Coordinates of N, CA, C and O in Angstrom, one line a residue:
M29 N 17.8 12.6 -5.0 CA 16.5 12.0 -5.1 C 15.9 12.3 -6.5 O 15.9 13.4 -6.9
P30 N 15.5 11.3 -7.2 CA 14.9 11.5 -8.5 C 13.5 12.1 -8.3 O 12.8 11.9 -7.4
T31 N 13.1 13.0 -9.3 CA 11.8 13.5 -9.3 C 10.9 12.4 -9.9 O 11.3 11.5 -10.6
P32 N 9.6 12.4 -9.6 CA 8.7 11.5 -10.2 C 8.7 11.5 -11.7 O 8.7 10.4 -12.3
D33 N 8.9 12.7 -12.3 CA 9.1 12.8 -13.7 C 10.3 12.0 -14.3 O 10.2 11.3 -15.3
T34 N 11.4 12.2 -13.6 CA 12.6 11.5 -14.0 C 12.4 10.0 -13.9 O 12.8 9.2 -14.8
L35 N 11.8 9.5 -12.8 CA 11.5 8.1 -12.7 C 10.6 7.6 -13.8 O 10.9 6.5 -14.4
E36 N 9.6 8.3 -14.1 CA 8.7 7.9 -15.2 C 9.4 7.9 -16.6 O 9.2 7.0 -17.4
R37 N 10.3 8.8 -16.8 CA 11.1 8.9 -18.1 C 12.0 7.6 -18.1 O 12.2 7.0 -19.2
F38 N 12.6 7.3 -17.0 CA 13.5 6.1 -17.0 C 12.7 4.8 -17.3 O 13.1 4.0 -18.2
I39 N 11.5 4.7 -16.7 CA 10.7 3.5 -16.9 C 10.2 3.4 -18.4 O 10.3 2.4 -19.0
A40 N 9.8 4.6 -18.9 CA 9.3 4.6 -20.3 C 10.4 4.2 -21.3 O 10.2 3.5 -22.2
L41 N 11.7 4.6 -21.0 CA 12.8 4.3 -21.9 C 13.1 2.8 -21.8 O 13.2 2.1 -22.9
V42 N 13.1 2.2 -20.6 CA 13.3 0.8 -20.5 C 12.1 0.0 -21.2 O 12.4 -1.0 -21.9
E43 N 10.9 0.5 -21.1 CA 9.8 -0.2 -21.7 C 9.8 -0.2 -23.2 O 9.2 -0.9 -23.9
T44 N 10.6 0.7 -23.8 CA 10.8 0.7 -25.3 C 11.9 -0.2 -25.7 O 12.3 -0.2 -26.8
N45 N 12.5 -0.9 -24.7 CA 13.6 -1.8 -24.9 C 14.9 -1.1 -25.2 O 15.8 -1.7 -25.7
A46 N 15.0 0.2 -24.9 CA 16.3 0.9 -25.1 C 17.1 0.9 -23.8 O 17.4 1.9 -23.2
H47 N 17.4 -0.4 -23.4 CA 18.1 -0.6 -22.1 C 19.4 0.1 -22.0 O 19.7 0.8 -21.0
A48 N 20.2 0.0 -23.1 CA 21.5 0.7 -23.0 C 21.4 2.2 -23.0 O 22.1 2.9 -22.3
D49 N 20.4 2.7 -23.7 CA 20.2 4.2 -23.7 C 19.7 4.6 -22.3 O 20.1 5.7 -21.8
A50 N 18.9 3.8 -21.6 CA 18.5 4.1 -20.2 C 19.7 4.1 -19.3 O 19.8 5.0 -18.4
V51 N 20.6 3.2 -19.5 CA 21.8 3.1 -18.6 C 22.6 4.4 -18.9 O 23.0 5.1 -17.9
E52 N 22.8 4.8 -20.1 CA 23.6 6.0 -20.4 C 23.0 7.2 -19.9 O 23.7 8.2 -19.5
A53 N 21.7 7.3 -20.0 CA 21.0 8.5 -19.6 C 20.7 8.6 -18.1 O 20.6 9.8 -17.6
F54 N 20.6 7.5 -17.4 CA 20.1 7.6 -16.0 C 21.1 7.0 -14.9 O 20.7 6.9 -13.8
Y55 N 22.2 6.5 -15.3 CA 23.2 5.9 -14.3 C 24.4 6.8 -14.2 O 24.8 7.5 -15.1
T56 N 25.0 6.8 -13.0 CA 26.2 7.5 -12.7 C 27.3 6.8 -13.4 O 27.2 5.7 -13.8
A57 N 28.4 7.5 -13.7 CA 29.6 7.0 -14.4 C 30.1 5.7 -13.7 O 30.6 4.8 -14.3
N58 N 30.1 5.7 -12.3 CA 30.6 4.6 -11.6 C 29.5 3.7 -11.0 O 29.8 3.0 -10.0
A59 N 28.3 3.7 -11.5 CA 27.2 3.0 -11.0 C 27.6 1.5 -10.9 O 28.3 0.9 -11.6
T60 N 27.0 0.9 -9.8 CA 27.1 -0.6 -9.7 C 25.8 -1.3 -9.9 O 24.7 -0.7 -9.5
I61 N 25.8 -2.5 -10.4 CA 24.7 -3.3 -10.6 C 25.0 -4.7 -10.0 O 26.1 -5.2 -10.3
Q62 N 24.1 -5.2 -9.2 CA 24.3 -6.5 -8.6 C 23.0 -7.3 -8.8 O 21.9 -6.8 -8.7
E63 N 23.3 -8.6 -9.1 CA 22.2 -9.5 -9.4 C 22.2 -10.5 -8.2 O 23.2 -11.3 -8.1
N64 N 21.1 -10.6 -7.5 CA 20.9 -11.4 -6.3 C 22.2 -11.3 -5.4 O 22.5 -10.1 -5.1
Q65 N 22.9 -12.3 -5.1 CA 24.0 -12.2 -4.2 C 25.4 -12.2 -5.0 O 26.4 -12.3 -4.3
S66 N 25.3 -12.0 -6.3 CA 26.6 -12.0 -7.1 C 27.4 -10.7 -6.7 O 26.8 -9.7 -6.2
A67 N 28.6 -10.7 -7.1 CA 29.5 -9.5 -6.9 C 28.9 -8.4 -7.7 O 28.5 -8.6 -8.9
P68 N 28.9 -7.2 -7.2 CA 28.5 -6.0 -8.1 C 29.4 -5.8 -9.2 O 30.6 -6.0 -9.1
R69 N 28.8 -5.4 -10.4 CA 29.6 -5.0 -11.5 C 29.6 -3.4 -11.5 O 28.5 -2.8 -11.2
A70 N 30.7 -2.8 -11.9 CA 30.8 -1.4 -11.8 C 31.0 -0.7 -13.2 O 31.6 -1.4 -14.1
G71 N 30.5 0.5 -13.4 CA 30.8 1.3 -14.5 C 29.7 1.4 -15.6 O 29.2 0.3 -16.1
R72 N 29.2 2.6 -15.8 CA 28.1 2.8 -16.7 C 28.4 2.2 -18.1 O 27.6 1.6 -18.7
E73 N 29.6 2.4 -18.6 CA 29.9 1.9 -20.0 C 29.9 0.4 -20.0 O 29.5 -0.2 -21.0
N74 N 30.4 -0.2 -19.0 CA 30.3 -1.7 -18.8 C 28.8 -2.2 -18.9 O 28.5 -3.1 -19.6
H75 N 28.0 -1.5 -18.1 CA 26.6 -1.9 -18.1 C 25.9 -1.7 -19.4 O 25.2 -2.6 -19.9
A76 N 26.2 -0.6 -20.1 CA 25.6 -0.3 -21.4 C 26.0 -1.3 -22.4 O 25.2 -1.8 -23.2
S77 N 27.3 -1.7 -22.4 CA 27.8 -2.7 -23.3 C 27.2 -4.0 -23.1 O 26.8 -4.7 -24.1
R78 N 27.0 -4.4 -21.8 CA 26.3 -5.7 -21.5 C 24.9 -5.7 -22.0 O 24.4 -6.7 -22.6
E79 N 24.2 -4.6 -21.9 CA 22.8 -4.5 -22.4 C 22.7 -4.6 -23.9 O 21.9 -5.3 -24.4
R80 N 23.7 -4.0 -24.6 CA 23.7 -4.0 -26.0 C 23.9 -5.5 -26.5 O 23.3 -5.9 -27.4
Q81 N 24.8 -6.2 -25.8 CA 25.1 -7.6 -26.2 C 23.9 -8.5 -26.0 O 23.6 -9.3 -26.8
L82 N 23.2 -8.3 -24.9 CA 22.1 -9.1 -24.6 C 20.9 -8.8 -25.6 O 20.3 -9.8 -26.1
L83 N 20.7 -7.6 -25.9 CA 19.6 -7.2 -26.8 C 19.9 -7.7 -28.2 O 19.0 -8.1 -28.9
A84 N 21.2 -7.6 -28.6 CA 21.6 -8.1 -29.9 C 21.4 -9.6 -30.1 O 21.2 -10.1 -31.2
A85 N 21.5 -10.3 -29.0 CA 21.4 -11.8 -29.1 C 20.0 -12.2 -29.2 O 19.7 -13.3 -29.6
A86 N 19.0 -11.4 -28.8 CA 17.6 -11.8 -28.8 C 17.0 -11.4 -30.1 O 17.3 -10.4 -30.7
R87 N 16.0 -12.2 -30.5 CA 15.2 -11.9 -31.7 C 14.2 -10.8 -31.3 O 14.0 -9.9 -32.2
Q88 N 13.7 -10.8 -30.1 CA 12.7 -9.8 -29.7 C 12.8 -9.7 -28.2 O 13.0 -10.7 -27.5
V89 N 12.5 -8.5 -27.6 CA 12.5 -8.3 -26.2 C 11.2 -7.5 -25.9 O 10.9 -6.6 -26.6
T90 N 10.6 -7.9 -24.8 CA 9.5 -7.1 -24.2 C 9.8 -6.8 -22.8 O 10.1 -7.7 -22.0
S91 N 9.7 -5.5 -22.4 CA 10.0 -5.0 -21.1 C 8.8 -4.3 -20.5 O 8.3 -3.4 -21.1
T92 N 8.4 -4.8 -19.3 CA 7.1 -4.2 -18.7 C 7.4 -3.9 -17.3 O 7.8 -4.7 -16.5
C93 N 7.0 -2.7 -16.9 CA 7.0 -2.3 -15.5 C 5.7 -2.7 -14.9 O 4.6 -2.4 -15.5
V94 N 5.7 -3.4 -13.8 CA 4.5 -3.7 -13.1 C 4.3 -2.7 -12.0 O 5.1 -2.7 -11.0
R95 N 3.3 -2.0 -12.0 CA 3.0 -0.9 -11.0 C 2.3 -1.5 -9.8 O 1.6 -2.5 -10.0
P96 N 2.4 -0.8 -8.7 CA 3.0 0.5 -8.5 C 4.5 0.5 -8.4 O 5.1 -0.6 -8.1
V97 N 5.1 1.6 -8.6 CA 6.5 1.9 -8.4 C 6.7 2.6 -7.1 O 5.9 3.5 -6.8
F98 N 7.7 2.2 -6.3 CA 7.9 2.8 -5.0 C 9.1 3.8 -5.0 O 10.1 3.4 -5.5
L99 N 8.9 5.0 -4.5 CA 9.9 6.0 -4.4 C 9.9 6.5 -3.0 O 8.9 6.9 -2.4
S100 N 11.0 6.4 -2.3 CA 11.2 6.9 -0.9 C 12.6 7.5 -0.8 O 13.6 6.8 -0.8
G101 N 12.6 8.8 -0.8 CA 13.9 9.5 -0.7 C 14.7 9.2 -1.9 O 14.3 9.4 -3.1
D102 N 15.9 8.7 -1.7 CA 16.9 8.3 -2.8 C 16.7 6.9 -3.3 O 17.5 6.4 -4.0
H103 N 15.7 6.2 -2.8 CA 15.5 4.8 -3.1 C 14.2 4.5 -3.9 O 13.2 5.1 -3.6
T104 N 14.3 3.7 -4.9 CA 13.1 3.2 -5.7 C 13.1 1.7 -5.7 O 14.1 1.0 -5.6
A105 N 11.9 1.2 -5.9 CA 11.7 -0.3 -6.1 C 10.8 -0.4 -7.3 O 9.7 0.2 -7.3
I106 N 11.2 -1.2 -8.3 CA 10.4 -1.4 -9.5 C 10.4 -2.9 -9.8 O 11.4 -3.6 -9.8
R107 N 9.2 -3.3 -10.0 CA 8.9 -4.7 -10.4 C 8.9 -4.8 -11.9 O 8.2 -4.0 -12.6
W108 N 9.7 -5.6 -12.5 CA 9.8 -5.8 -14.0 C 9.5 -7.2 -14.4 O 9.7 -8.1 -13.7
I109 N 8.9 -7.2 -15.6 CA 8.8 -8.5 -16.4 C 9.4 -8.3 -17.7 O 9.1 -7.4 -18.5
F110 N 10.4 -9.2 -18.0 CA 11.1 -9.1 -19.3 C 10.9 -10.5 -20.0 O 11.0 -11.5 -19.4
R111 N 10.7 -10.4 -21.3 CA 10.6 -11.6 -22.1 C 11.6 -11.4 -23.2 O 11.6 -10.4 -24.0
F112 N 12.5 -12.4 -23.3 CA 13.5 -12.5 -24.3 C 13.2 -13.6 -25.3 O 13.2 -14.8 -24.8
D113 N 12.9 -13.4 -26.5 CA 12.6 -14.4 -27.5 C 13.9 -14.6 -28.3 O 14.5 -13.6 -28.8
W114 N 14.4 -15.8 -28.3 CA 15.7 -16.2 -28.8 C 15.6 -16.7 -30.2 O 14.5 -17.2 -30.6
P115 N 16.6 -16.6 -31.1 CA 16.5 -17.0 -32.4 C 16.2 -18.5 -32.6 O 15.7 -18.9 -33.6
D116 N 16.5 -19.3 -31.6 CA 16.2 -20.8 -31.7 C 14.8 -21.1 -31.4 O 14.4 -22.3 -31.3
G117 N 13.9 -20.2 -31.1 CA 12.5 -20.4 -30.9 C 12.2 -20.6 -29.4 O 11.0 -20.7 -29.0
T118 N 13.2 -20.5 -28.5 CA 12.9 -20.5 -27.1 C 12.8 -19.1 -26.6 O 13.0 -18.1 -27.3
A119 N 12.3 -19.0 -25.3 CA 12.1 -17.7 -24.7 C 12.6 -17.8 -23.2 O 12.5 -18.8 -22.6
T120 N 12.9 -16.6 -22.7 CA 13.2 -16.5 -21.3 C 12.3 -15.5 -20.7 O 12.2 -14.3 -21.2
L121 N 11.5 -15.9 -19.7 CA 10.7 -14.9 -19.0 C 11.3 -14.6 -17.7 O 11.5 -15.6 -16.9
M122 N 11.6 -13.4 -17.4 CA 12.2 -13.0 -16.1 C 11.3 -12.0 -15.4 O 10.9 -11.0 -16.0
E123 N 10.9 -12.3 -14.2 CA 10.2 -11.4 -13.3 C 11.2 -11.1 -12.2 O 11.7 -12.0 -11.5
E124 N 11.4 -9.8 -12.0 CA 12.4 -9.4 -11.0 C 12.0 -8.1 -10.3 O 11.3 -7.3 -10.8
M125 N 12.6 -7.9 -9.2 CA 12.5 -6.7 -8.4 C 13.8 -5.9 -8.5 O 14.8 -6.5 -8.2
G126 N 13.7 -4.7 -8.9 CA 14.9 -3.9 -9.0 C 14.9 -2.8 -7.9 O 13.8 -2.1 -7.7
H127 N 15.9 -2.7 -7.1 CA 16.0 -1.7 -6.0 C 17.2 -0.8 -6.4 O 18.3 -1.2 -6.7
Q128 N 16.9 0.5 -6.5 CA 17.9 1.5 -6.9 C 18.1 2.5 -5.8 O 17.2 2.9 -5.1
R129 N 19.4 2.9 -5.7 CA 19.7 4.1 -4.9 C 20.2 5.1 -5.9 O 21.1 4.9 -6.7
W130 N 19.5 6.3 -5.8 CA 19.8 7.4 -6.7 C 20.7 8.4 -6.0 O 20.6 8.6 -4.8
E131 N 21.5 9.1 -6.8 CA 22.2 10.3 -6.4 C 21.7 11.4 -7.3 O 22.0 11.4 -8.5
G132 N 20.8 12.2 -6.8 CA 20.2 13.2 -7.6 C 19.3 12.5 -8.6 O 18.4 11.8 -8.3
E133 N 19.6 12.8 -9.9 CA 18.7 12.3 -11.0 C 19.3 11.1 -11.7 O 18.9 10.7 -12.8
R134 N 20.3 10.4 -11.0 CA 21.0 9.3 -11.6 C 21.1 8.1 -10.6 O 21.2 8.3 -9.5
I135 N 21.0 6.9 -11.2 CA 21.1 5.7 -10.4 C 22.6 5.4 -10.1 O 23.4 5.3 -11.0
A136 N 22.9 5.3 -8.8 CA 24.3 5.0 -8.4 C 24.5 3.5 -8.0 O 25.5 3.0 -8.2
E137 N 23.4 2.9 -7.5 CA 23.5 1.5 -7.2 C 22.1 0.8 -7.5 O 21.1 1.4 -7.3
E138 N 22.2 -0.4 -8.1 CA 21.0 -1.1 -8.4 C 21.2 -2.6 -8.1 O 22.3 -3.2 -8.4
T139 N 20.3 -3.2 -7.4 CA 20.3 -4.6 -7.1 C 19.0 -5.3 -7.7 O 17.9 -4.7 -7.4
F140 N 19.2 -6.4 -8.4 CA 18.0 -7.1 -8.9 C 17.9 -8.4 -8.1 O 18.8 -9.1 -7.8
F141 N 16.6 -8.7 -7.7 CA 16.3 -9.9 -7.0 C 15.3 -10.7 -7.9 O 14.3 -10.2 -8.3
Y142 N 15.7 -11.9 -8.2 CA 14.9 -12.8 -9.0 C 15.3 -14.3 -8.7 O 16.3 -14.6 -8.2
D143 N 14.4 -15.2 -9.2 CA 14.7 -16.6 -9.1 C 15.6 -16.9 -10.3 O 15.2 -16.8 -11.4
P144 N 16.9 -17.4 -10.0 CA 17.8 -17.7 -11.1 C 17.3 -18.8 -12.0 O 17.7 -18.9 -13.2
A145 N 16.4 -19.6 -11.6 CA 15.8 -20.7 -12.5 C 15.1 -20.1 -13.7 O 15.0 -20.8 -14.7
Q146 N 14.7 -18.9 -13.6 CA 14.0 -18.2 -14.7 C 15.0 -18.0 -15.9 O 14.5 -17.8 -17.0
R147 N 16.2 -18.0 -15.7 CA 17.2 -17.6 -16.7 C 17.3 -18.7 -17.8 O 17.9 -18.5 -18.9
V148 N 16.8 -19.9 -17.5 CA 16.9 -21.0 -18.5 C 15.9 -20.8 -19.6 O 14.7 -20.8 -19.3
P149 N 16.3 -20.7 -20.8 CA 15.4 -20.6 -22.0 C 14.5 -21.8 -22.1 O 15.0 -22.9 -21.8
R150 N 13.3 -21.6 -22.5 CA 12.4 -22.7 -22.7 C 11.4 -22.5 -23.8 O 11.2 -21.3 -24.2
V151 N 10.8 -23.5 -24.3 CA 9.8 -23.3 -25.3 C 8.5 -22.8 -24.7 O 8.1 -23.4 -23.7
I152 N 8.0 -21.7 -25.2 CA 6.8 -21.1 -24.6 C 5.7 -21.1 -25.6 O 5.9 -20.8 -26.8

């Protein structure tokens, strides 16, 4: 179970847009991430690499935790709003709910729930 301090440090790191650093610092080596009903992806290094690629493709990223954050035993629920500004002048606004299962101080499983229609970049 994560301590409230650990959870706050995780959120603070994501809000600085250091997504890959957050994965490396707070996920287990074999962590899985699942988006909606897609097949889970496994492996901390895989997750960190995907985050680096996504952030490198964006001109700017804004990551915001919408409180309250819920912590119950080994489970947390966090509402996020992400804005990705792309080099072509479009943006992607993503509002999603993340549900994590922690093993001690690290995330072992994470599932994101969101409307996939949000993934389409648009002029904002």
